[in-house]
Every structure is written in structure tokens, then in C-alpha cells.
Short mmCIF file of N, CA, C and O in Angstrom, two decimals:
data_model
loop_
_atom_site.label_atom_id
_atom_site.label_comp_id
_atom_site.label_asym_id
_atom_site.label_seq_id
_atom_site.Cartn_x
_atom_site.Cartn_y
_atom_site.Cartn_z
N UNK A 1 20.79 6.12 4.99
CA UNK A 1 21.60 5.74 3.86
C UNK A 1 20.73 4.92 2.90
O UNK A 1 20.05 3.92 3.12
N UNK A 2 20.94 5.58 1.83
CA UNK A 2 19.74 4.40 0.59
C UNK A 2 20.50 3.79 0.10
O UNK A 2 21.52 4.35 -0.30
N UNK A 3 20.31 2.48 -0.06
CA UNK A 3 21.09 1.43 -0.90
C UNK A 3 19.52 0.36 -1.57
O UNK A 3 18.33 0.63 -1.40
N UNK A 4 20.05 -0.68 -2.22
CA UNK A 4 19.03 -2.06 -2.45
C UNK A 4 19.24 -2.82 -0.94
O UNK A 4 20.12 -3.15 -0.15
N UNK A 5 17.46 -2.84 -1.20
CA UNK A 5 17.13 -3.75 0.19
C UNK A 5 16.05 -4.40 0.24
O UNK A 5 15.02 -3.82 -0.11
N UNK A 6 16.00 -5.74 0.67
CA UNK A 6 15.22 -6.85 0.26
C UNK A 6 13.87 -6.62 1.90
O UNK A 6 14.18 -6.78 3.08
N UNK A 7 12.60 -6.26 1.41
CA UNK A 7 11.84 -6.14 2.43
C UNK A 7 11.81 -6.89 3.37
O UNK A 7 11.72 -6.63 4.56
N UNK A 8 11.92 -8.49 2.53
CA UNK A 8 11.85 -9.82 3.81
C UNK A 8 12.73 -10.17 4.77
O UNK A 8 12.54 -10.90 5.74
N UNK A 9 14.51 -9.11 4.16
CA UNK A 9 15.00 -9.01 5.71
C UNK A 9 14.72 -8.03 6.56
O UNK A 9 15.10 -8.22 7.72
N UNK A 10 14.03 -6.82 6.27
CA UNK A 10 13.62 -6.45 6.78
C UNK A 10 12.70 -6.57 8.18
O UNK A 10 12.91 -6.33 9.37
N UNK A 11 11.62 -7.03 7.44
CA UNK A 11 10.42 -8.01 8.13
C UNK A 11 10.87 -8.63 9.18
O UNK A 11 10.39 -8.42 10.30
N UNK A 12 12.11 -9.71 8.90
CA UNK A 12 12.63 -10.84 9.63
C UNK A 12 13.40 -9.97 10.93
O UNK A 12 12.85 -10.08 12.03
N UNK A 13 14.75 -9.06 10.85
CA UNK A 13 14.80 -7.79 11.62
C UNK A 13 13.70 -7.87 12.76
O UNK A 13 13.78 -8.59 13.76
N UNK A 14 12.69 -7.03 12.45
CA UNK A 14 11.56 -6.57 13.07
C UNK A 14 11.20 -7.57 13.77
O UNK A 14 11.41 -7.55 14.98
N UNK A 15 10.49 -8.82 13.09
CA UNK A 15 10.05 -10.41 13.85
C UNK A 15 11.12 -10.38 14.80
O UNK A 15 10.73 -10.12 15.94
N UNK A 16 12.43 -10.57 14.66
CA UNK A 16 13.21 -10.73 15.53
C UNK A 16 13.17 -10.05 17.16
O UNK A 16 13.16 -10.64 18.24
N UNK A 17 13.16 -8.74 16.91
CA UNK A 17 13.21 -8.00 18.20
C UNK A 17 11.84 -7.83 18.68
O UNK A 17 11.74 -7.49 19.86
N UNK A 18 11.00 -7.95 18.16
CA UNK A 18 9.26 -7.99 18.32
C UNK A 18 9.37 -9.30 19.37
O UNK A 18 8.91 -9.29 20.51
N UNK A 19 10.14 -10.54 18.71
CA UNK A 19 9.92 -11.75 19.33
C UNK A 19 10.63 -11.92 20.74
O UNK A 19 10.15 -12.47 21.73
N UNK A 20 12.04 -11.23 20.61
CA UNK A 20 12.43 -10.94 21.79
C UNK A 20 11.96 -10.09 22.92
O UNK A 20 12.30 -10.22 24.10
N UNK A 21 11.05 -9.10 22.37
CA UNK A 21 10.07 -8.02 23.27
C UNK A 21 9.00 -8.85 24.30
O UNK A 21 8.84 -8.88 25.52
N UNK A 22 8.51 -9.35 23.41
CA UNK A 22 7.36 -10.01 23.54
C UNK A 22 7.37 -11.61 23.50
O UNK A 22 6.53 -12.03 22.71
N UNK A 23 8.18 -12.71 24.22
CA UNK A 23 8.44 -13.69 24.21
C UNK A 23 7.28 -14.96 24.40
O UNK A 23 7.69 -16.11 24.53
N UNK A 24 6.15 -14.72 24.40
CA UNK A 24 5.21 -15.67 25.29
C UNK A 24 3.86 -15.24 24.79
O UNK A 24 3.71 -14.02 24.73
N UNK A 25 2.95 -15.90 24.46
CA UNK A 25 1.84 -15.14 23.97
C UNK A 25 1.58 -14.59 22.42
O UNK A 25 0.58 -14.14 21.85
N UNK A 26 2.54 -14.76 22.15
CA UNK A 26 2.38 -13.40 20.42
C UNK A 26 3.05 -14.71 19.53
O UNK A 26 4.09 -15.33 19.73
N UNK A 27 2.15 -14.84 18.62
CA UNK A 27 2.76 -15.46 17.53
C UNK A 27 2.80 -14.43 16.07
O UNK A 27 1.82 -13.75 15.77
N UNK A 28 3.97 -14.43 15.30
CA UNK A 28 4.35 -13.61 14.07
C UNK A 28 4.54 -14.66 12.77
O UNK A 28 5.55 -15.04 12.18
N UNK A 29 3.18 -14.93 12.61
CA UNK A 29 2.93 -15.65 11.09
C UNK A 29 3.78 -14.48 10.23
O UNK A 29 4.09 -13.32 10.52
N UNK A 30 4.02 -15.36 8.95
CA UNK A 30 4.87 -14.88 8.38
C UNK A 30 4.15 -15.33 6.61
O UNK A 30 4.27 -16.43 6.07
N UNK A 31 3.49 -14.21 6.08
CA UNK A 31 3.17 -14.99 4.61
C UNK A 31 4.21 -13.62 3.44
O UNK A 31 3.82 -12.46 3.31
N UNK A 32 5.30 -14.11 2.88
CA UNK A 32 6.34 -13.33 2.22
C UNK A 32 5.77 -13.90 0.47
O UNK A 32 5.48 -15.05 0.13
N UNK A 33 5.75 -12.75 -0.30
CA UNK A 33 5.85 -13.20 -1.32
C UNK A 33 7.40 -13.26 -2.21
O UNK A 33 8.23 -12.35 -2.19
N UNK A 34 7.55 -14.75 -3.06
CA UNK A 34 9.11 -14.42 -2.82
C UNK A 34 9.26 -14.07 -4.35
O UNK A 34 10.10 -14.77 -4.91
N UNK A 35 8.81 -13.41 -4.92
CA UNK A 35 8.92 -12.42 -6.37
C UNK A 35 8.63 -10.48 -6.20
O UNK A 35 8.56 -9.60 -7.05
N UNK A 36 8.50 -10.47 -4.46
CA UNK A 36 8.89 -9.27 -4.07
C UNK A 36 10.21 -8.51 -4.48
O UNK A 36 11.00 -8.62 -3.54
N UNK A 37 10.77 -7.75 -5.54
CA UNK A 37 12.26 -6.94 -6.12
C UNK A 37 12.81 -6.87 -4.80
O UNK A 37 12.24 -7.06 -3.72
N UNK A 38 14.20 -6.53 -5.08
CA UNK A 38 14.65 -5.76 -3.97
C UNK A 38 14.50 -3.89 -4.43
O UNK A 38 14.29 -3.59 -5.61
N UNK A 39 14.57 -3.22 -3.76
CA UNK A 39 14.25 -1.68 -4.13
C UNK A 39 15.25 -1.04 -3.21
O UNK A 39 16.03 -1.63 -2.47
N UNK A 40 15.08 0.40 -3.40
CA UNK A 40 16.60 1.18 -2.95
C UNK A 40 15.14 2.02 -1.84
O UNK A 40 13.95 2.26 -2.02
N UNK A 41 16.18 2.21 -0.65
CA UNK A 41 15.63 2.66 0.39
C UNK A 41 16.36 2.59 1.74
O UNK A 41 17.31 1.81 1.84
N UNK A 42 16.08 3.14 2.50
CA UNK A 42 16.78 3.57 3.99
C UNK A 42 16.40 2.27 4.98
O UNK A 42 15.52 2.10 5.82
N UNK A 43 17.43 1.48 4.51
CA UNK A 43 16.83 -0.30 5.54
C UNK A 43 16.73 0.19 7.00
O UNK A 43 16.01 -0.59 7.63
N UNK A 44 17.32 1.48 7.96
CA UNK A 44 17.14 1.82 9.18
C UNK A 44 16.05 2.20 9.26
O UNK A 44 15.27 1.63 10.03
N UNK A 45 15.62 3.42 8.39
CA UNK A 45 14.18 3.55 8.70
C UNK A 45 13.00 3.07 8.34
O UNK A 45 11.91 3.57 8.65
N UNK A 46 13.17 2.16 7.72
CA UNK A 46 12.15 1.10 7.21
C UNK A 46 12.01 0.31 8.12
O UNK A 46 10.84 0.13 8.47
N UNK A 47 13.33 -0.63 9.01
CA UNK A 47 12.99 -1.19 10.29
C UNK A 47 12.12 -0.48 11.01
O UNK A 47 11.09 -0.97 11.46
N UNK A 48 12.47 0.71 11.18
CA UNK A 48 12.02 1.39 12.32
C UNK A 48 10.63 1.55 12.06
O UNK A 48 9.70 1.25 12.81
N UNK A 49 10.58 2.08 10.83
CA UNK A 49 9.36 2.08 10.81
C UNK A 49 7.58 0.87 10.41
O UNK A 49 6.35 0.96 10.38
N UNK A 50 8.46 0.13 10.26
CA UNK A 50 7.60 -1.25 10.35
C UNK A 50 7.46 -1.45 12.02
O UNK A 50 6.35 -1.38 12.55
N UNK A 51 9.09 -1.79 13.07
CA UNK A 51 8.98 -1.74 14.08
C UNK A 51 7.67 -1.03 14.75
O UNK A 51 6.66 -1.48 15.29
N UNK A 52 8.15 0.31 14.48
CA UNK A 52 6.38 0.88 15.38
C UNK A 52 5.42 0.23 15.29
O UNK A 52 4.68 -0.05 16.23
N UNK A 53 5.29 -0.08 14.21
CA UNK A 53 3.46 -0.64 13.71
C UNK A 53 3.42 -2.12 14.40
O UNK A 53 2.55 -2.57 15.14
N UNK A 54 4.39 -2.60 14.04
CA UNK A 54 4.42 -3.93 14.44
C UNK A 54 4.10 -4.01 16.34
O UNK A 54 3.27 -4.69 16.94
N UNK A 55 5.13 -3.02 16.86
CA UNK A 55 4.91 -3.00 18.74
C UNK A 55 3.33 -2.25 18.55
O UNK A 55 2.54 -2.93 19.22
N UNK A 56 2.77 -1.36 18.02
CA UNK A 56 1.58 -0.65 17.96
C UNK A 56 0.55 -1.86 18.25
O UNK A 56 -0.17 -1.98 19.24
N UNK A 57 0.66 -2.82 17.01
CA UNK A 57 -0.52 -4.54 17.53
C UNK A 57 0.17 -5.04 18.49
O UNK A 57 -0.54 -5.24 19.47
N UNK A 58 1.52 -5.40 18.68
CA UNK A 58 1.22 -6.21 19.81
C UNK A 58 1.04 -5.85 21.29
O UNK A 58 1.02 -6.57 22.29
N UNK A 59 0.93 -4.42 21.11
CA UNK A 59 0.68 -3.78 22.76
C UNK A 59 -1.13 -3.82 22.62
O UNK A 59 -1.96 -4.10 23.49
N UNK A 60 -1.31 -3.46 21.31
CA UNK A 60 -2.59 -3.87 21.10
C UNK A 60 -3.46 -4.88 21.79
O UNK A 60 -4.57 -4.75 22.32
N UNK A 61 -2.64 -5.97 21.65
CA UNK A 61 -2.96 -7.26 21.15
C UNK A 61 -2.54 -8.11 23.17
O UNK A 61 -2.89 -9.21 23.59
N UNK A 62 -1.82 -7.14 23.81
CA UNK A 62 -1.75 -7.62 25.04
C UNK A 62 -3.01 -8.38 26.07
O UNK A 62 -2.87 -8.77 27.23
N UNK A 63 -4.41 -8.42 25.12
CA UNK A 63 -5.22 -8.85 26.31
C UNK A 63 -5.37 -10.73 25.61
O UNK A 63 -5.58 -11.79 26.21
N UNK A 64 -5.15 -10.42 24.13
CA UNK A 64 -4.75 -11.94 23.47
C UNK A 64 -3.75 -12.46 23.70
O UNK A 64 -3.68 -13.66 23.46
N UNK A 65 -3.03 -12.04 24.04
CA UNK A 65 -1.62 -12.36 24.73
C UNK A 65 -1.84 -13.13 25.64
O UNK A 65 -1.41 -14.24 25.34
N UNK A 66 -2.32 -13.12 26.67
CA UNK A 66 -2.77 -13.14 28.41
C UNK A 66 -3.53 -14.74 27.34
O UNK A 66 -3.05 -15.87 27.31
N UNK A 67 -4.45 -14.36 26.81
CA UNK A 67 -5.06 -15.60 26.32
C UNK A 67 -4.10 -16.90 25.52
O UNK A 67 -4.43 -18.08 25.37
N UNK A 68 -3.09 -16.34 25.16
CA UNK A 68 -2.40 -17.19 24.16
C UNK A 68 -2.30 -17.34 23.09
O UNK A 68 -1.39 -18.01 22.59
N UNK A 69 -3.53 -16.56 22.23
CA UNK A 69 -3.88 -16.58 20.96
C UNK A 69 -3.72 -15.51 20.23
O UNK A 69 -4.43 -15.48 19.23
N UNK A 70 -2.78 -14.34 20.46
CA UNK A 70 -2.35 -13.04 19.88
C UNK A 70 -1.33 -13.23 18.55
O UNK A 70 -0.18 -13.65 18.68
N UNK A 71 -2.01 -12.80 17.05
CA UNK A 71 -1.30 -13.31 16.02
C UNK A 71 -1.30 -11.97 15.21
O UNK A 71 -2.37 -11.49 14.80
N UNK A 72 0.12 -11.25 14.94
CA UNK A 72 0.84 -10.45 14.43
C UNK A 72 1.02 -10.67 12.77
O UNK A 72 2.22 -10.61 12.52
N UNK A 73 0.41 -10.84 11.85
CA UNK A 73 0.87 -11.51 10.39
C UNK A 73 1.56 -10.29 9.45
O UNK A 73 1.01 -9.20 9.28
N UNK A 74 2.86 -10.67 8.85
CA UNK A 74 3.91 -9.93 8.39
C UNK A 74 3.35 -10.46 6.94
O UNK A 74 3.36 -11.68 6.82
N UNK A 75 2.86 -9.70 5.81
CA UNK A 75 2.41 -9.84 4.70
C UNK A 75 3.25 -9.25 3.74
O UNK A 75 3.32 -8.03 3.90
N UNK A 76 4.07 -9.77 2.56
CA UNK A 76 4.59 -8.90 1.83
C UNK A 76 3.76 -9.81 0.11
O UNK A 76 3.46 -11.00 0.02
N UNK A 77 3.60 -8.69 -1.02
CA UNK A 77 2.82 -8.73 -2.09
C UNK A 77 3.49 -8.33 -3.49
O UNK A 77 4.12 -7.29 -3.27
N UNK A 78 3.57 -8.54 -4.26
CA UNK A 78 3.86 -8.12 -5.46
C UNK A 78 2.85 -8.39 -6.34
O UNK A 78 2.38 -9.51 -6.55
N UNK A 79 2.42 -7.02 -7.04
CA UNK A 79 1.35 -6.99 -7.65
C UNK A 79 1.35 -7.26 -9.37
O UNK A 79 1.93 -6.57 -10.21
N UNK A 80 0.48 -8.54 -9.60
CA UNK A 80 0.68 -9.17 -11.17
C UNK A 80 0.34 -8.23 -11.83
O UNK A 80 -0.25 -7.21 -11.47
N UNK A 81 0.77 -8.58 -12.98
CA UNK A 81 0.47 -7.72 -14.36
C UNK A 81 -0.09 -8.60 -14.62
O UNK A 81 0.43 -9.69 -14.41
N UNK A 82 -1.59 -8.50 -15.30
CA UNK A 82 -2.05 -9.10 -15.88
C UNK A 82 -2.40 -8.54 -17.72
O UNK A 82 -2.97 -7.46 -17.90
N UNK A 83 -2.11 -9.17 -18.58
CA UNK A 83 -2.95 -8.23 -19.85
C UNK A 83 -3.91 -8.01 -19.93
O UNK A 83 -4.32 -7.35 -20.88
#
């Protein structure tokens, strides 16, 4: 279903069940830019599909884990106009 949807709940979504997956070990820095629009798009498959990528590093990321120091960073950008 496409409607307006704000990426950073998105993001937050994802952090969420990532954090519950993976409780111990994984930290999910978070740098949001907050002049990101909202835009029209399928908020299910946009979870989903951030989801993959996101479990993709931290299964990755399982031997930093074990170490303590495994860091996941959720980046969102809006690009200036400059003249």
C-alpha cells in the first residue's frame, strides 16, 4: 500500500526488531537527518527491506559481537542545493 512515509520511522521499526534479535553485543548508532521529506511509498516493504540489510551486518558482524564492539549505523541524508 503507498501512502506518505517518514524514513526515520521507518529506520526506528527496523532498530527495534534488529535490537530485539540481537540483544547483547550490537550497538545501532543512529545519525537521521531531520530535513529528510516525508515521500509516498510501501512503509511494509521498505521495512522489510532495510530489515534484510540491516540482519545481513549484523549476522555479519557476529564475530564483533562476541567482542562487544559490533556497530550497525542507520544514516539518513538529504541532499543540499547549493547555487
Amino acid at each position: 500500500m503507498v501512502a506518505d512515509l517518514n524514513i526515520h520511522e521507518v529506520c526506528e521499526r527496523v532498530r527495534a526488531v534488529i535490537m530485539a534479535e540481537y540483544p547483547n553485543g550490537l550497538l545501532i548508532d543512529r545519525d537521521y537527518d531531520a530535513s529528510v521529506p516525508e515521500f509516498r511509498g510501501d512503509r511494509e516493504q521498505l521495512i522489510q527491506a532495510l530489515l534484510n540489510v540491516v540482519r545481513n551486518a549484523a549476522q555479519a558482524l557476529k564475530p564483533r559481537m562476541a567482542a562487544g564492539d559490533a556497530v550497525v549505523q542507520l544514516r539518513t541524508r538529504w541532499p543540499s542545493r547549493s547555487p
